[in-house]
Amino acid sequence: MSNLIVLYNPHIDDFLGTPFHFLMLRRTALKKYGFLIPAIIKYQDKLLIYIDGNHSILIPAKLFKLLPEIFRLFICKFEYGIWRWINNIKKYKIIHEYEIESKSYLLFAFSYKLATGDFSNTVDVLKKFKTIVFHLSHYGIATREKSENIRKLNNVRLAGDSDISSNYYFNEFFQWYKEDFLVLPFAVKERFRTSKDFCFRLDKCLAVGTVHDLSKEKPASLYADYILTTGKYAYHSVRKDIYDNRINLSNEFHSIISMYKDYDNNFFYMAKILHIFVRQQRYFAIDIVEQYNNYRFAIVAEEEIGFPALGMFEAMACGCVVFADPTRILGLNFIPYVDYIPYDGSLSGLLNSLNESNTRDDLSNISINAKSKVIKNFNEDSVSLHWINTLANL
C-alpha cells in the first residue's frame, strides 16, 4: 500500500508556502520547495497536516514552551489556519493523534526548525507514523541538537538536495544513521531559460550568492557546531573567498556576491529589519536570468555541509558552463566534463579549472548538455513526481 503523505507543521517557515508574518513584514517567501503542495494534492486529493504545539511563528521558543500545552496547540492551529488562507489551500485535513496508526501515514518535515527544541512531548507521537522523513536543508544550524532529537526516532529517514552520506560534516554528527540517504532536490522555475547564444556571451565567470558571517550571527550557540567542526565562519567558503578578493579577481569573475546582512550595524531593531530585508532586496533587484545569459561561466558554490545551491541549476538552465565540486552533487546524475567542469571546492582549485577551461573546445557542448538535463529532469513537474514516488513508496 502506498503511503499517504502528511506535512508536519508546514506553516512555520517559507520552504513550502508564505508564512503570515512574511506578509506583515512585506517579505517575499522564497518557497524553495513550493512545488510539493500541489503535487501532494494531485497525488492524494488533499493536503494532510499534522500540527503540534511545539513551534510558533511569532512567539520565541523560550517563552512559548512556558505556556500550557492547550494554549500552545491553539496558537499553532491558529497560525496554521492563517497560513492555509494565505496560500489558498482548500483541500486539506488535519490529522489527529488517534488517527495516525490506522493508516499508512508518512510524515514529512524540514529539520530547519522542526528538529529543534524539546522532543520529549513529540517523540512518542512521531513514532506512531509508519515513517518520518526529515529533509536536512539548513542542517548546519544547531546540528548536534537536531541529530540527537532525530536519533530518538526509530522510524526516521533522512533526505536532502543531494547525497551527503559521505560528507565529513554529516558523518561527524549523523554517524548513527545507517539507512540510504534520500535525494529530494529542488526544482528550477521556467523563467530560467537561455536567451543569448553561448558564442555571444562574455568570456568571464559570473559569481553569485550571499555570504553569512557566522562569527557575528546571534545566538552564537546555533552556529558553534559548524564553526568548531569546519573551522570556517561561512557556509559557502568559495563565495566568501571571491567576495573578500573581489577586486583582485575582477579579471576572472564578475561578482554579484553580497553579504547576507549588514553585520556592522549595532542598532538592535535596525539590525533585525536588515536581517529580514537585505538579502531579498539585493536578490530581487537583479535580473538574475539576464545576468546568467550574459556570461559563459558561472560559479554559485556549494555548502560546506554537502549540498549544492539552487543557483547552480538555474545557471545551467540559462546555458552557463558551471563549475561544481563533484562531492557536493552526488546522487544527481551530473557527469564531469559533460554537464559541468569540476573543481576541488577551493578558490585555488576553481581558478585552476577556470584557466584550464579557456583551452577547451567543448564548452558549447557542456552548456547544451547541462541545459538539456536540467530542463528535462529538474523542472517542477519532474521533481514533483520524483518526490511523490520516493515518499509514497518508502
GROMACS .gro file of C-alpha atoms in nm:
model
  394
    1MET     CA    1   0.000   0.000   0.000
    2SER     CA    2   0.135   0.342  -0.095
    3ASN     CA    3   0.192   0.590   0.182
    4LEU     CA    4  -0.028   0.891   0.241
    5ILE     CA    5   0.196   1.195   0.286
    6VAL     CA    6   0.139   1.415   0.592
    7LEU     CA    7   0.313   1.752   0.631
    8TYR     CA    8   0.443   1.837   0.977
    9ASN     CA    9   0.383   2.200   1.082
   10PRO     CA   10   0.429   2.331   0.726
   11HIS     CA   11   0.344   2.688   0.825
   12ILE     CA   12   0.648   2.785   1.032
   13ASP     CA   13   0.894   2.860   0.750
   14ASP     CA   14   0.885   2.958   0.383
   15PHE     CA   15   1.003   2.631   0.229
   16LEU     CA   16   0.655   2.535   0.107
   17GLY     CA   17   0.439   2.847   0.127
   18THR     CA   18   0.414   3.202   0.254
   19PRO     CA   19   0.408   3.231   0.637
   20PHE     CA   20   0.172   3.500   0.759
   21HIS     CA   21   0.445   3.706   0.927
   22PHE     CA   22   0.607   3.747   0.585
   23LEU     CA   23   0.302   3.947   0.477
   24MET     CA   24   0.321   4.159   0.790
   25LEU     CA   25   0.685   4.239   0.711
   26ARG     CA   26   0.627   4.269   0.336
   27ARG     CA   27   0.880   3.998   0.280
   28THR     CA   28   0.873   3.769  -0.023
   29ALA     CA   29   0.866   3.397   0.058
   30LEU     CA   30   1.125   3.200  -0.138
   31LYS     CA   31   0.913   2.881  -0.140
   32LYS     CA   32   1.213   2.676  -0.244
   33TYR     CA   33   1.008   2.357  -0.238
   34GLY     CA   34   0.670   2.512  -0.313
   35PHE     CA   35   0.605   2.260  -0.589
   36LEU     CA   36   0.540   1.992  -0.325
   37ILE     CA   37   0.200   2.119  -0.210
   38PRO     CA   38   0.020   2.094  -0.548
   39ALA     CA   39   0.199   1.764  -0.611
   40ILE     CA   40   0.067   1.615  -0.286
   41ILE     CA   41  -0.286   1.738  -0.352
   42LYS     CA   42  -0.274   1.587  -0.701
   43TYR     CA   43  -0.148   1.258  -0.557
   44GLN     CA   44  -0.393   1.215  -0.269
   45ASP     CA   45  -0.664   1.476  -0.341
   46LYS     CA   46  -0.596   1.679  -0.026
   47LEU     CA   47  -0.323   1.813   0.193
   48LEU     CA   48  -0.284   1.612   0.513
   49ILE     CA   49  -0.139   1.810   0.803
   50TYR     CA   50  -0.015   1.723   1.149
   51ILE     CA   51   0.006   2.018   1.390
   52ASP     CA   52   0.152   2.007   1.739
   53GLY     CA   53   0.211   2.276   1.997
   54ASN     CA   54   0.590   2.282   1.985
   55HIS     CA   55   0.668   2.561   1.740
   56SER     CA   56   0.526   2.908   1.693
   57ILE     CA   57   0.596   3.157   1.417
   58LEU     CA   58   0.586   3.472   1.629
   59ILE     CA   59   0.649   3.371   1.990
   60PRO     CA   60   1.014   3.299   2.080
   61ALA     CA   61   1.077   2.936   2.172
   62LYS     CA   62   1.196   3.015   2.526
   63LEU     CA   63   0.868   3.191   2.602
   64PHE     CA   64   0.645   2.960   2.401
   65LYS     CA   65   0.747   2.646   2.590
   66LEU     CA   66   0.637   2.808   2.917
   67LEU     CA   67   0.275   2.825   2.805
   68PRO     CA   68   0.031   2.542   2.890
   69GLU     CA   69   0.012   2.280   2.617
   70ILE     CA   70  -0.351   2.353   2.533
   71PHE     CA   71  -0.266   2.720   2.469
   72ARG     CA   72   0.035   2.631   2.257
   73LEU     CA   73  -0.171   2.398   2.041
   74PHE     CA   74  -0.440   2.661   1.997
   75ILE     CA   75  -0.183   2.920   1.887
   76CYS     CA   76  -0.020   2.679   1.642
   77LYS     CA   77  -0.351   2.583   1.482
   78PHE     CA   78  -0.446   2.950   1.458
   79GLU     CA   79  -0.116   3.027   1.284
   80TYR     CA   80  -0.165   2.732   1.052
   81GLY     CA   81  -0.518   2.849   0.966
   82ILE     CA   82  -0.388   3.187   0.855
   83TRP     CA   83  -0.112   3.016   0.656
   84ARG     CA   84  -0.368   2.798   0.480
   85TRP     CA   85  -0.579   3.103   0.394
   86ILE     CA   86  -0.280   3.299   0.261
   87ASN     CA   87  -0.169   3.008   0.045
   88ASN     CA   88  -0.522   2.938  -0.081
   89ILE     CA   89  -0.530   2.575   0.030
   90LYS     CA   90  -0.886   2.449   0.010
   91LYS     CA   91  -0.838   2.074   0.012
   92TYR     CA   92  -0.690   1.975   0.346
   93LYS     CA   93  -0.735   1.766   0.658
   94ILE     CA   94  -0.566   1.793   0.997
   95ILE     CA   95  -0.458   1.450   1.122
   96HIS     CA   96  -0.516   1.385   1.492
   97GLU     CA   97  -0.304   1.162   1.710
   98TYR     CA   98  -0.568   0.891   1.746
   99GLU     CA   99  -0.582   0.851   1.364
  100ILE     CA  100  -0.211   0.805   1.299
  101GLU     CA  101  -0.177   0.431   1.343
  102SER     CA  102  -0.494   0.348   1.149
  103LYS     CA  103  -0.340   0.421   0.806
  104SER     CA  104  -0.008   0.410   0.624
  105TYR     CA  105   0.095   0.766   0.701
  106LEU     CA  106   0.436   0.907   0.616
  107LEU     CA  107   0.520   1.230   0.797
  108PHE     CA  108   0.739   1.477   0.609
  109ALA     CA  109   0.926   1.757   0.787
  110PHE     CA  110   1.203   2.008   0.736
  111SER     CA  111   1.461   1.978   1.012
  112TYR     CA  112   1.543   2.351   0.996
  113LYS     CA  113   1.308   2.431   1.287
  114LEU     CA  114   1.114   2.111   1.346
  115ALA     CA  115   1.409   1.903   1.467
  116THR     CA  116   1.498   2.159   1.731
  117GLY     CA  117   1.373   2.218   2.083
  118ASP     CA  118   1.235   1.979   2.339
  119PHE     CA  119   1.140   1.648   2.177
  120SER     CA  120   1.007   1.493   2.498
  121ASN     CA  121   0.648   1.584   2.413
  122THR     CA  122   0.690   1.492   2.047
  123VAL     CA  123   0.887   1.173   2.009
  124ASP     CA  124   0.613   0.930   2.122
  125VAL     CA  125   0.364   1.075   1.873
  126LEU     CA  126   0.611   1.084   1.585
  127LYS     CA  127   0.696   0.718   1.642
  128LYS     CA  128   0.335   0.629   1.564
  129PHE     CA  129   0.377   0.725   1.199
  130LYS     CA  130   0.488   0.449   0.966
  131THR     CA  131   0.785   0.664   0.861
  132ILE     CA  132   0.903   1.017   0.922
  133VAL     CA  133   1.129   1.186   0.667
  134PHE     CA  134   1.341   1.480   0.780
  135HIS     CA  135   1.478   1.695   0.498
  136LEU     CA  136   1.811   1.838   0.616
  137SER     CA  137   1.808   2.174   0.440
  138HIS     CA  138   1.995   2.420   0.668
  139TYR     CA  139   2.113   2.141   0.898
  140GLY     CA  140   2.434   2.333   0.963
  141ILE     CA  141   2.242   2.530   1.227
  142ALA     CA  142   2.223   2.362   1.571
  143THR     CA  143   2.342   2.040   1.410
  144ARG     CA  144   2.408   1.836   1.724
  145GLU     CA  145   2.070   1.923   1.872
  146LYS     CA  146   1.895   1.817   1.552
  147SER     CA  147   2.089   1.493   1.529
  148GLU     CA  148   2.019   1.399   1.890
  149ASN     CA  149   1.648   1.472   1.853
  150ILE     CA  150   1.609   1.284   1.527
  151ARG     CA  151   1.807   0.990   1.664
  152LYS     CA  152   1.533   0.932   1.921
  153LEU     CA  153   1.305   0.813   1.642
  154ASN     CA  154   1.315   0.456   1.521
  155ASN     CA  155   1.117   0.520   1.204
  156VAL     CA  156   1.320   0.801   1.051
  157ARG     CA  157   1.470   0.857   0.708
  158LEU     CA  158   1.692   1.149   0.614
  159ALA     CA  159   1.677   1.342   0.288
  160GLY     CA  160   1.835   1.640   0.116
  161ASP     CA  161   1.917   1.816  -0.209
  162SER     CA  162   2.199   1.573  -0.289
  163ASP     CA  163   2.350   1.260  -0.135
  164ILE     CA  164   2.561   1.382   0.158
  165SER     CA  165   2.615   1.040   0.317
  166SER     CA  166   2.990   1.064   0.251
  167ASN     CA  167   3.025   1.427   0.359
  168TYR     CA  168   3.259   1.470   0.655
  169TYR     CA  169   3.036   1.718   0.836
  170PHE     CA  170   2.730   1.496   0.803
  171ASN     CA  171   2.923   1.197   0.933
  172GLU     CA  172   3.055   1.393   1.230
  173PHE     CA  173   2.701   1.429   1.364
  174PHE     CA  174   2.492   1.159   1.195
  175GLN     CA  175   2.727   0.860   1.212
  176TRP     CA  176   2.439   0.670   1.374
  177TYR     CA  177   2.229   0.688   1.056
  178LYS     CA  178   2.255   0.360   0.859
  179GLU     CA  179   1.969   0.387   0.606
  180ASP     CA  180   2.005   0.511   0.250
  181PHE     CA  181   2.008   0.888   0.220
  182LEU     CA  182   1.713   1.009   0.012
  183VAL     CA  183   1.788   1.260  -0.262
  184LEU     CA  184   1.497   1.504  -0.282
  185PRO     CA  185   1.628   1.806  -0.474
  186PHE     CA  186   1.483   2.145  -0.556
  187ALA     CA  187   1.335   2.239  -0.894
  188VAL     CA  188   1.414   2.514  -1.144
  189LYS     CA  189   1.137   2.753  -1.241
  190GLU     CA  190   1.051   2.805  -1.608
  191ARG     CA  191   1.180   3.162  -1.619
  192PHE     CA  192   1.537   3.032  -1.609
  193ARG     CA  193   1.598   2.978  -1.980
  194THR     CA  194   1.853   3.068  -2.247
  195SER     CA  195   1.804   3.399  -2.428
  196LYS     CA  196   2.154   3.455  -2.567
  197ASP     CA  197   2.371   3.217  -2.769
  198PHE     CA  198   2.683   3.091  -2.597
  199CYS     CA  199   2.916   3.242  -2.856
  200PHE     CA  200   2.785   3.595  -2.789
  201ARG     CA  201   2.843   3.587  -2.415
  202LEU     CA  202   3.122   3.743  -2.213
  203ASP     CA  203   3.416   3.509  -2.164
  204LYS     CA  204   3.408   3.552  -1.789
  205CYS     CA  205   3.270   3.375  -1.482
  206LEU     CA  206   2.966   3.513  -1.303
  207ALA     CA  207   2.988   3.460  -0.926
  208VAL     CA  208   2.652   3.454  -0.747
  209GLY     CA  209   2.518   3.418  -0.392
  210THR     CA  210   2.513   3.560  -0.042
  211VAL     CA  211   2.767   3.517   0.238
  212HIS     CA  212   2.699   3.475   0.609
  213ASP     CA  213   2.950   3.587   0.872
  214LEU     CA  214   2.880   3.327   1.138
  215SER     CA  215   3.116   3.491   1.383
  216LYS     CA  216   2.860   3.771   1.412
  217GLU     CA  217   2.535   3.573   1.397
  218LYS     CA  218   2.327   3.552   1.713
  219PRO     CA  219   2.272   3.346   1.918
  220ALA     CA  220   2.624   3.214   1.872
  221SER     CA  221   2.530   2.872   2.015
  222LEU     CA  222   2.334   2.787   1.699
  223TYR     CA  223   2.648   2.808   1.487
  224ALA     CA  224   2.904   2.661   1.729
  225ASP     CA  225   2.879   2.306   1.589
  226TYR     CA  226   2.953   2.426   1.239
  227ILE     CA  227   3.236   2.662   1.332
  228LEU     CA  228   3.413   2.417   1.563
  229THR     CA  229   3.385   2.127   1.316
  230THR     CA  230   3.473   2.307   0.993
  231GLY     CA  231   3.693   2.586   1.125
  232LYS     CA  232   3.502   2.819   0.893
  233TYR     CA  233   3.278   3.120   0.950
  234ALA     CA  234   3.085   3.097   0.624
  235TYR     CA  235   2.862   2.823   0.486
  236HIS     CA  236   2.994   2.880   0.133
  237SER     CA  237   3.371   2.914   0.165
  238VAL     CA  238   3.441   2.981  -0.202
  239ARG     CA  239   3.178   3.253  -0.214
  240LYS     CA  240   3.342   3.426   0.080
  241ASP     CA  241   3.687   3.395  -0.077
  242ILE     CA  242   3.564   3.550  -0.400
  243TYR     CA  243   3.384   3.824  -0.209
  244ASP     CA  244   3.688   3.905   0.005
  245ASN     CA  245   3.914   3.914  -0.302
  246ARG     CA  246   3.667   4.060  -0.549
  247ILE     CA  247   3.892   4.348  -0.655
  248ASN     CA  248   4.197   4.131  -0.721
  249LEU     CA  249   3.980   3.874  -0.901
  250SER     CA  250   3.789   4.122  -1.115
  251ASN     CA  251   3.953   3.992  -1.434
  252GLU     CA  252   3.831   3.638  -1.369
  253PHE     CA  253   3.492   3.698  -1.207
  254HIS     CA  254   3.204   3.935  -1.236
  255SER     CA  255   3.091   3.903  -0.876
  256ILE     CA  256   2.741   3.990  -0.759
  257ILE     CA  257   2.804   3.811  -0.431
  258SER     CA  258   2.684   4.011  -0.132
  259MET     CA  259   2.685   3.979   0.244
  260TYR     CA  260   2.365   3.834   0.387
  261LYS     CA  261   2.312   4.144   0.602
  262ASP     CA  262   2.489   4.447   0.745
  263TYR     CA  263   2.677   4.288   1.033
  264ASP     CA  264   2.834   4.617   1.138
  265ASN     CA  265   2.504   4.782   1.227
  266ASN     CA  266   2.477   4.759   1.606
  267PHE     CA  267   2.135   4.915   1.647
  268PHE     CA  268   1.916   4.621   1.752
  269TYR     CA  269   1.591   4.694   1.573
  270MET     CA  270   1.758   4.816   1.256
  271ALA     CA  271   1.970   4.501   1.254
  272LYS     CA  272   1.654   4.292   1.277
  273ILE     CA  273   1.499   4.476   0.985
  274LEU     CA  274   1.814   4.442   0.777
  275HIS     CA  275   1.829   4.072   0.859
  276ILE     CA  276   1.486   4.031   0.707
  277PHE     CA  277   1.517   4.251   0.404
  278VAL     CA  278   1.871   4.287   0.282
  279ARG     CA  279   1.915   3.953   0.110
  280GLN     CA  280   1.586   3.973  -0.075
  281GLN     CA  281   1.622   4.336  -0.175
  282ARG     CA  282   1.955   4.264  -0.338
  283TYR     CA  283   1.841   3.942  -0.498
  284PHE     CA  284   1.519   4.072  -0.648
  285ALA     CA  285   1.682   4.396  -0.762
  286ILE     CA  286   1.897   4.193  -1.001
  287ASP     CA  287   1.759   4.032  -1.313
  288ILE     CA  288   1.944   3.712  -1.240
  289VAL     CA  289   1.823   3.540  -1.557
  290GLU     CA  290   1.969   3.820  -1.768
  291GLN     CA  291   2.290   3.805  -1.568
  292TYR     CA  292   2.332   3.433  -1.630
  293ASN     CA  293   2.269   3.486  -2.001
  294ASN     CA  294   2.546   3.745  -2.022
  295TYR     CA  295   2.826   3.507  -1.919
  296ARG     CA  296   2.969   3.181  -2.042
  297PHE     CA  297   3.065   3.057  -1.697
  298ALA     CA  298   2.906   3.063  -1.352
  299ILE     CA  299   3.003   2.968  -1.001
  300VAL     CA  300   2.740   2.962  -0.729
  301ALA     CA  301   2.946   2.750  -0.488
  302GLU     CA  302   2.824   2.469  -0.267
  303GLU     CA  303   2.775   2.446   0.107
  304GLU     CA  304   3.048   2.301   0.324
  305ILE     CA  305   2.787   2.071   0.476
  306GLY     CA  306   2.746   1.899   0.140
  307PHE     CA  307   2.457   2.049  -0.054
  308PRO     CA  308   2.468   2.237  -0.385
  309ALA     CA  309   2.295   2.571  -0.436
  310LEU     CA  310   1.975   2.610  -0.634
  311GLY     CA  311   2.151   2.879  -0.836
  312MET     CA  312   2.380   2.618  -0.989
  313PHE     CA  313   2.084   2.452  -1.159
  314GLU     CA  314   1.935   2.788  -1.257
  315ALA     CA  315   2.264   2.888  -1.420
  316MET     CA  316   2.274   2.560  -1.612
  317ALA     CA  317   1.919   2.615  -1.735
  318CYS     CA  318   2.032   2.954  -1.866
  319GLY     CA  319   2.316   2.794  -2.063
  320CYS     CA  320   2.613   2.871  -1.838
  321VAL     CA  321   2.901   2.631  -1.805
  322VAL     CA  322   2.904   2.575  -1.431
  323PHE     CA  323   3.195   2.492  -1.203
  324ALA     CA  324   3.095   2.242  -0.935
  325ASP     CA  325   3.256   2.034  -0.663
  326PRO     CA  326   3.170   1.672  -0.757
  327THR     CA  327   3.144   1.569  -0.390
  328ARG     CA  328   2.857   1.816  -0.339
  329ILE     CA  329   2.633   1.694  -0.623
  330LEU     CA  330   2.632   1.319  -0.562
  331GLY     CA  331   2.310   1.142  -0.650
  332LEU     CA  332   2.205   1.399  -0.909
  333ASN     CA  333   2.350   1.221  -1.214
  334PHE     CA  334   2.566   1.507  -1.338
  335ILE     CA  335   2.876   1.397  -1.529
  336PRO     CA  336   3.203   1.595  -1.501
  337TYR     CA  337   3.326   1.750  -1.826
  338VAL     CA  338   2.994   1.654  -1.986
  339ASP     CA  339   2.748   1.858  -1.775
  340TYR     CA  340   2.986   2.076  -1.573
  341ILE     CA  341   3.353   2.147  -1.506
  342PRO     CA  342   3.475   2.003  -1.176
  343TYR     CA  343   3.692   2.177  -0.919
  344ASP     CA  344   3.814   2.072  -0.575
  345GLY     CA  345   3.597   2.304  -0.363
  346SER     CA  346   3.870   2.564  -0.306
  347LEU     CA  347   3.930   2.904  -0.463
  348SER     CA  348   4.271   2.797  -0.594
  349GLY     CA  349   4.116   2.487  -0.746
  350LEU     CA  350   3.841   2.697  -0.902
  351LEU     CA  351   4.095   2.934  -1.056
  352ASN     CA  352   4.288   2.639  -1.199
  353SER     CA  353   3.974   2.493  -1.353
  354LEU     CA  354   3.874   2.832  -1.490
  355ASN     CA  355   4.216   2.882  -1.651
  356GLU     CA  356   4.213   2.532  -1.799
  357SER     CA  357   3.864   2.584  -1.940
  358ASN     CA  358   3.993   2.860  -2.165
  359THR     CA  359   4.170   2.599  -2.377
  360ARG     CA  360   3.871   2.368  -2.409
  361ASP     CA  361   3.686   2.340  -2.738
  362ASP     CA  362   3.380   2.160  -2.597
  363LEU     CA  363   3.236   2.441  -2.381
  364SER     CA  364   2.936   2.490  -2.605
  365ASN     CA  365   2.856   2.118  -2.579
  366ILE     CA  366   2.881   2.127  -2.199
  367SER     CA  367   2.644   2.423  -2.198
  368ILE     CA  368   2.393   2.240  -2.416
  369ASN     CA  369   2.418   1.914  -2.220
  370ALA     CA  370   2.369   2.080  -1.882
  371LYS     CA  371   2.081   2.294  -2.003
  372SER     CA  372   1.903   1.993  -2.152
  373LYS     CA  373   1.950   1.781  -1.840
  374VAL     CA  374   1.824   2.050  -1.603
  375ILE     CA  375   1.523   2.142  -1.816
  376LYS     CA  376   1.430   1.776  -1.857
  377ASN     CA  377   1.499   1.640  -1.509
  378PHE     CA  378   1.481   1.938  -1.273
  379ASN     CA  379   1.165   2.112  -1.387
  380GLU     CA  380   0.889   2.132  -1.129
  381ASP     CA  381   0.681   1.851  -1.282
  382SER     CA  382   0.970   1.604  -1.296
  383VAL     CA  383   1.098   1.688  -0.949
  384SER     CA  384   0.747   1.672  -0.803
  385LEU     CA  385   0.697   1.327  -0.949
  386HIS     CA  386   1.030   1.213  -0.807
  387TRP     CA  387   0.941   1.342  -0.459
  388ILE     CA  388   0.598   1.179  -0.461
  389ASN     CA  389   0.724   0.844  -0.591
  390THR     CA  390   1.002   0.840  -0.331
  391LEU     CA  391   0.784   0.932  -0.034
  392ALA     CA  392   0.483   0.725  -0.134
  393ASN     CA  393   0.684   0.405  -0.169
  394LEU     CA  394   0.908   0.410   0.137
   0.00000   0.00000   0.00000
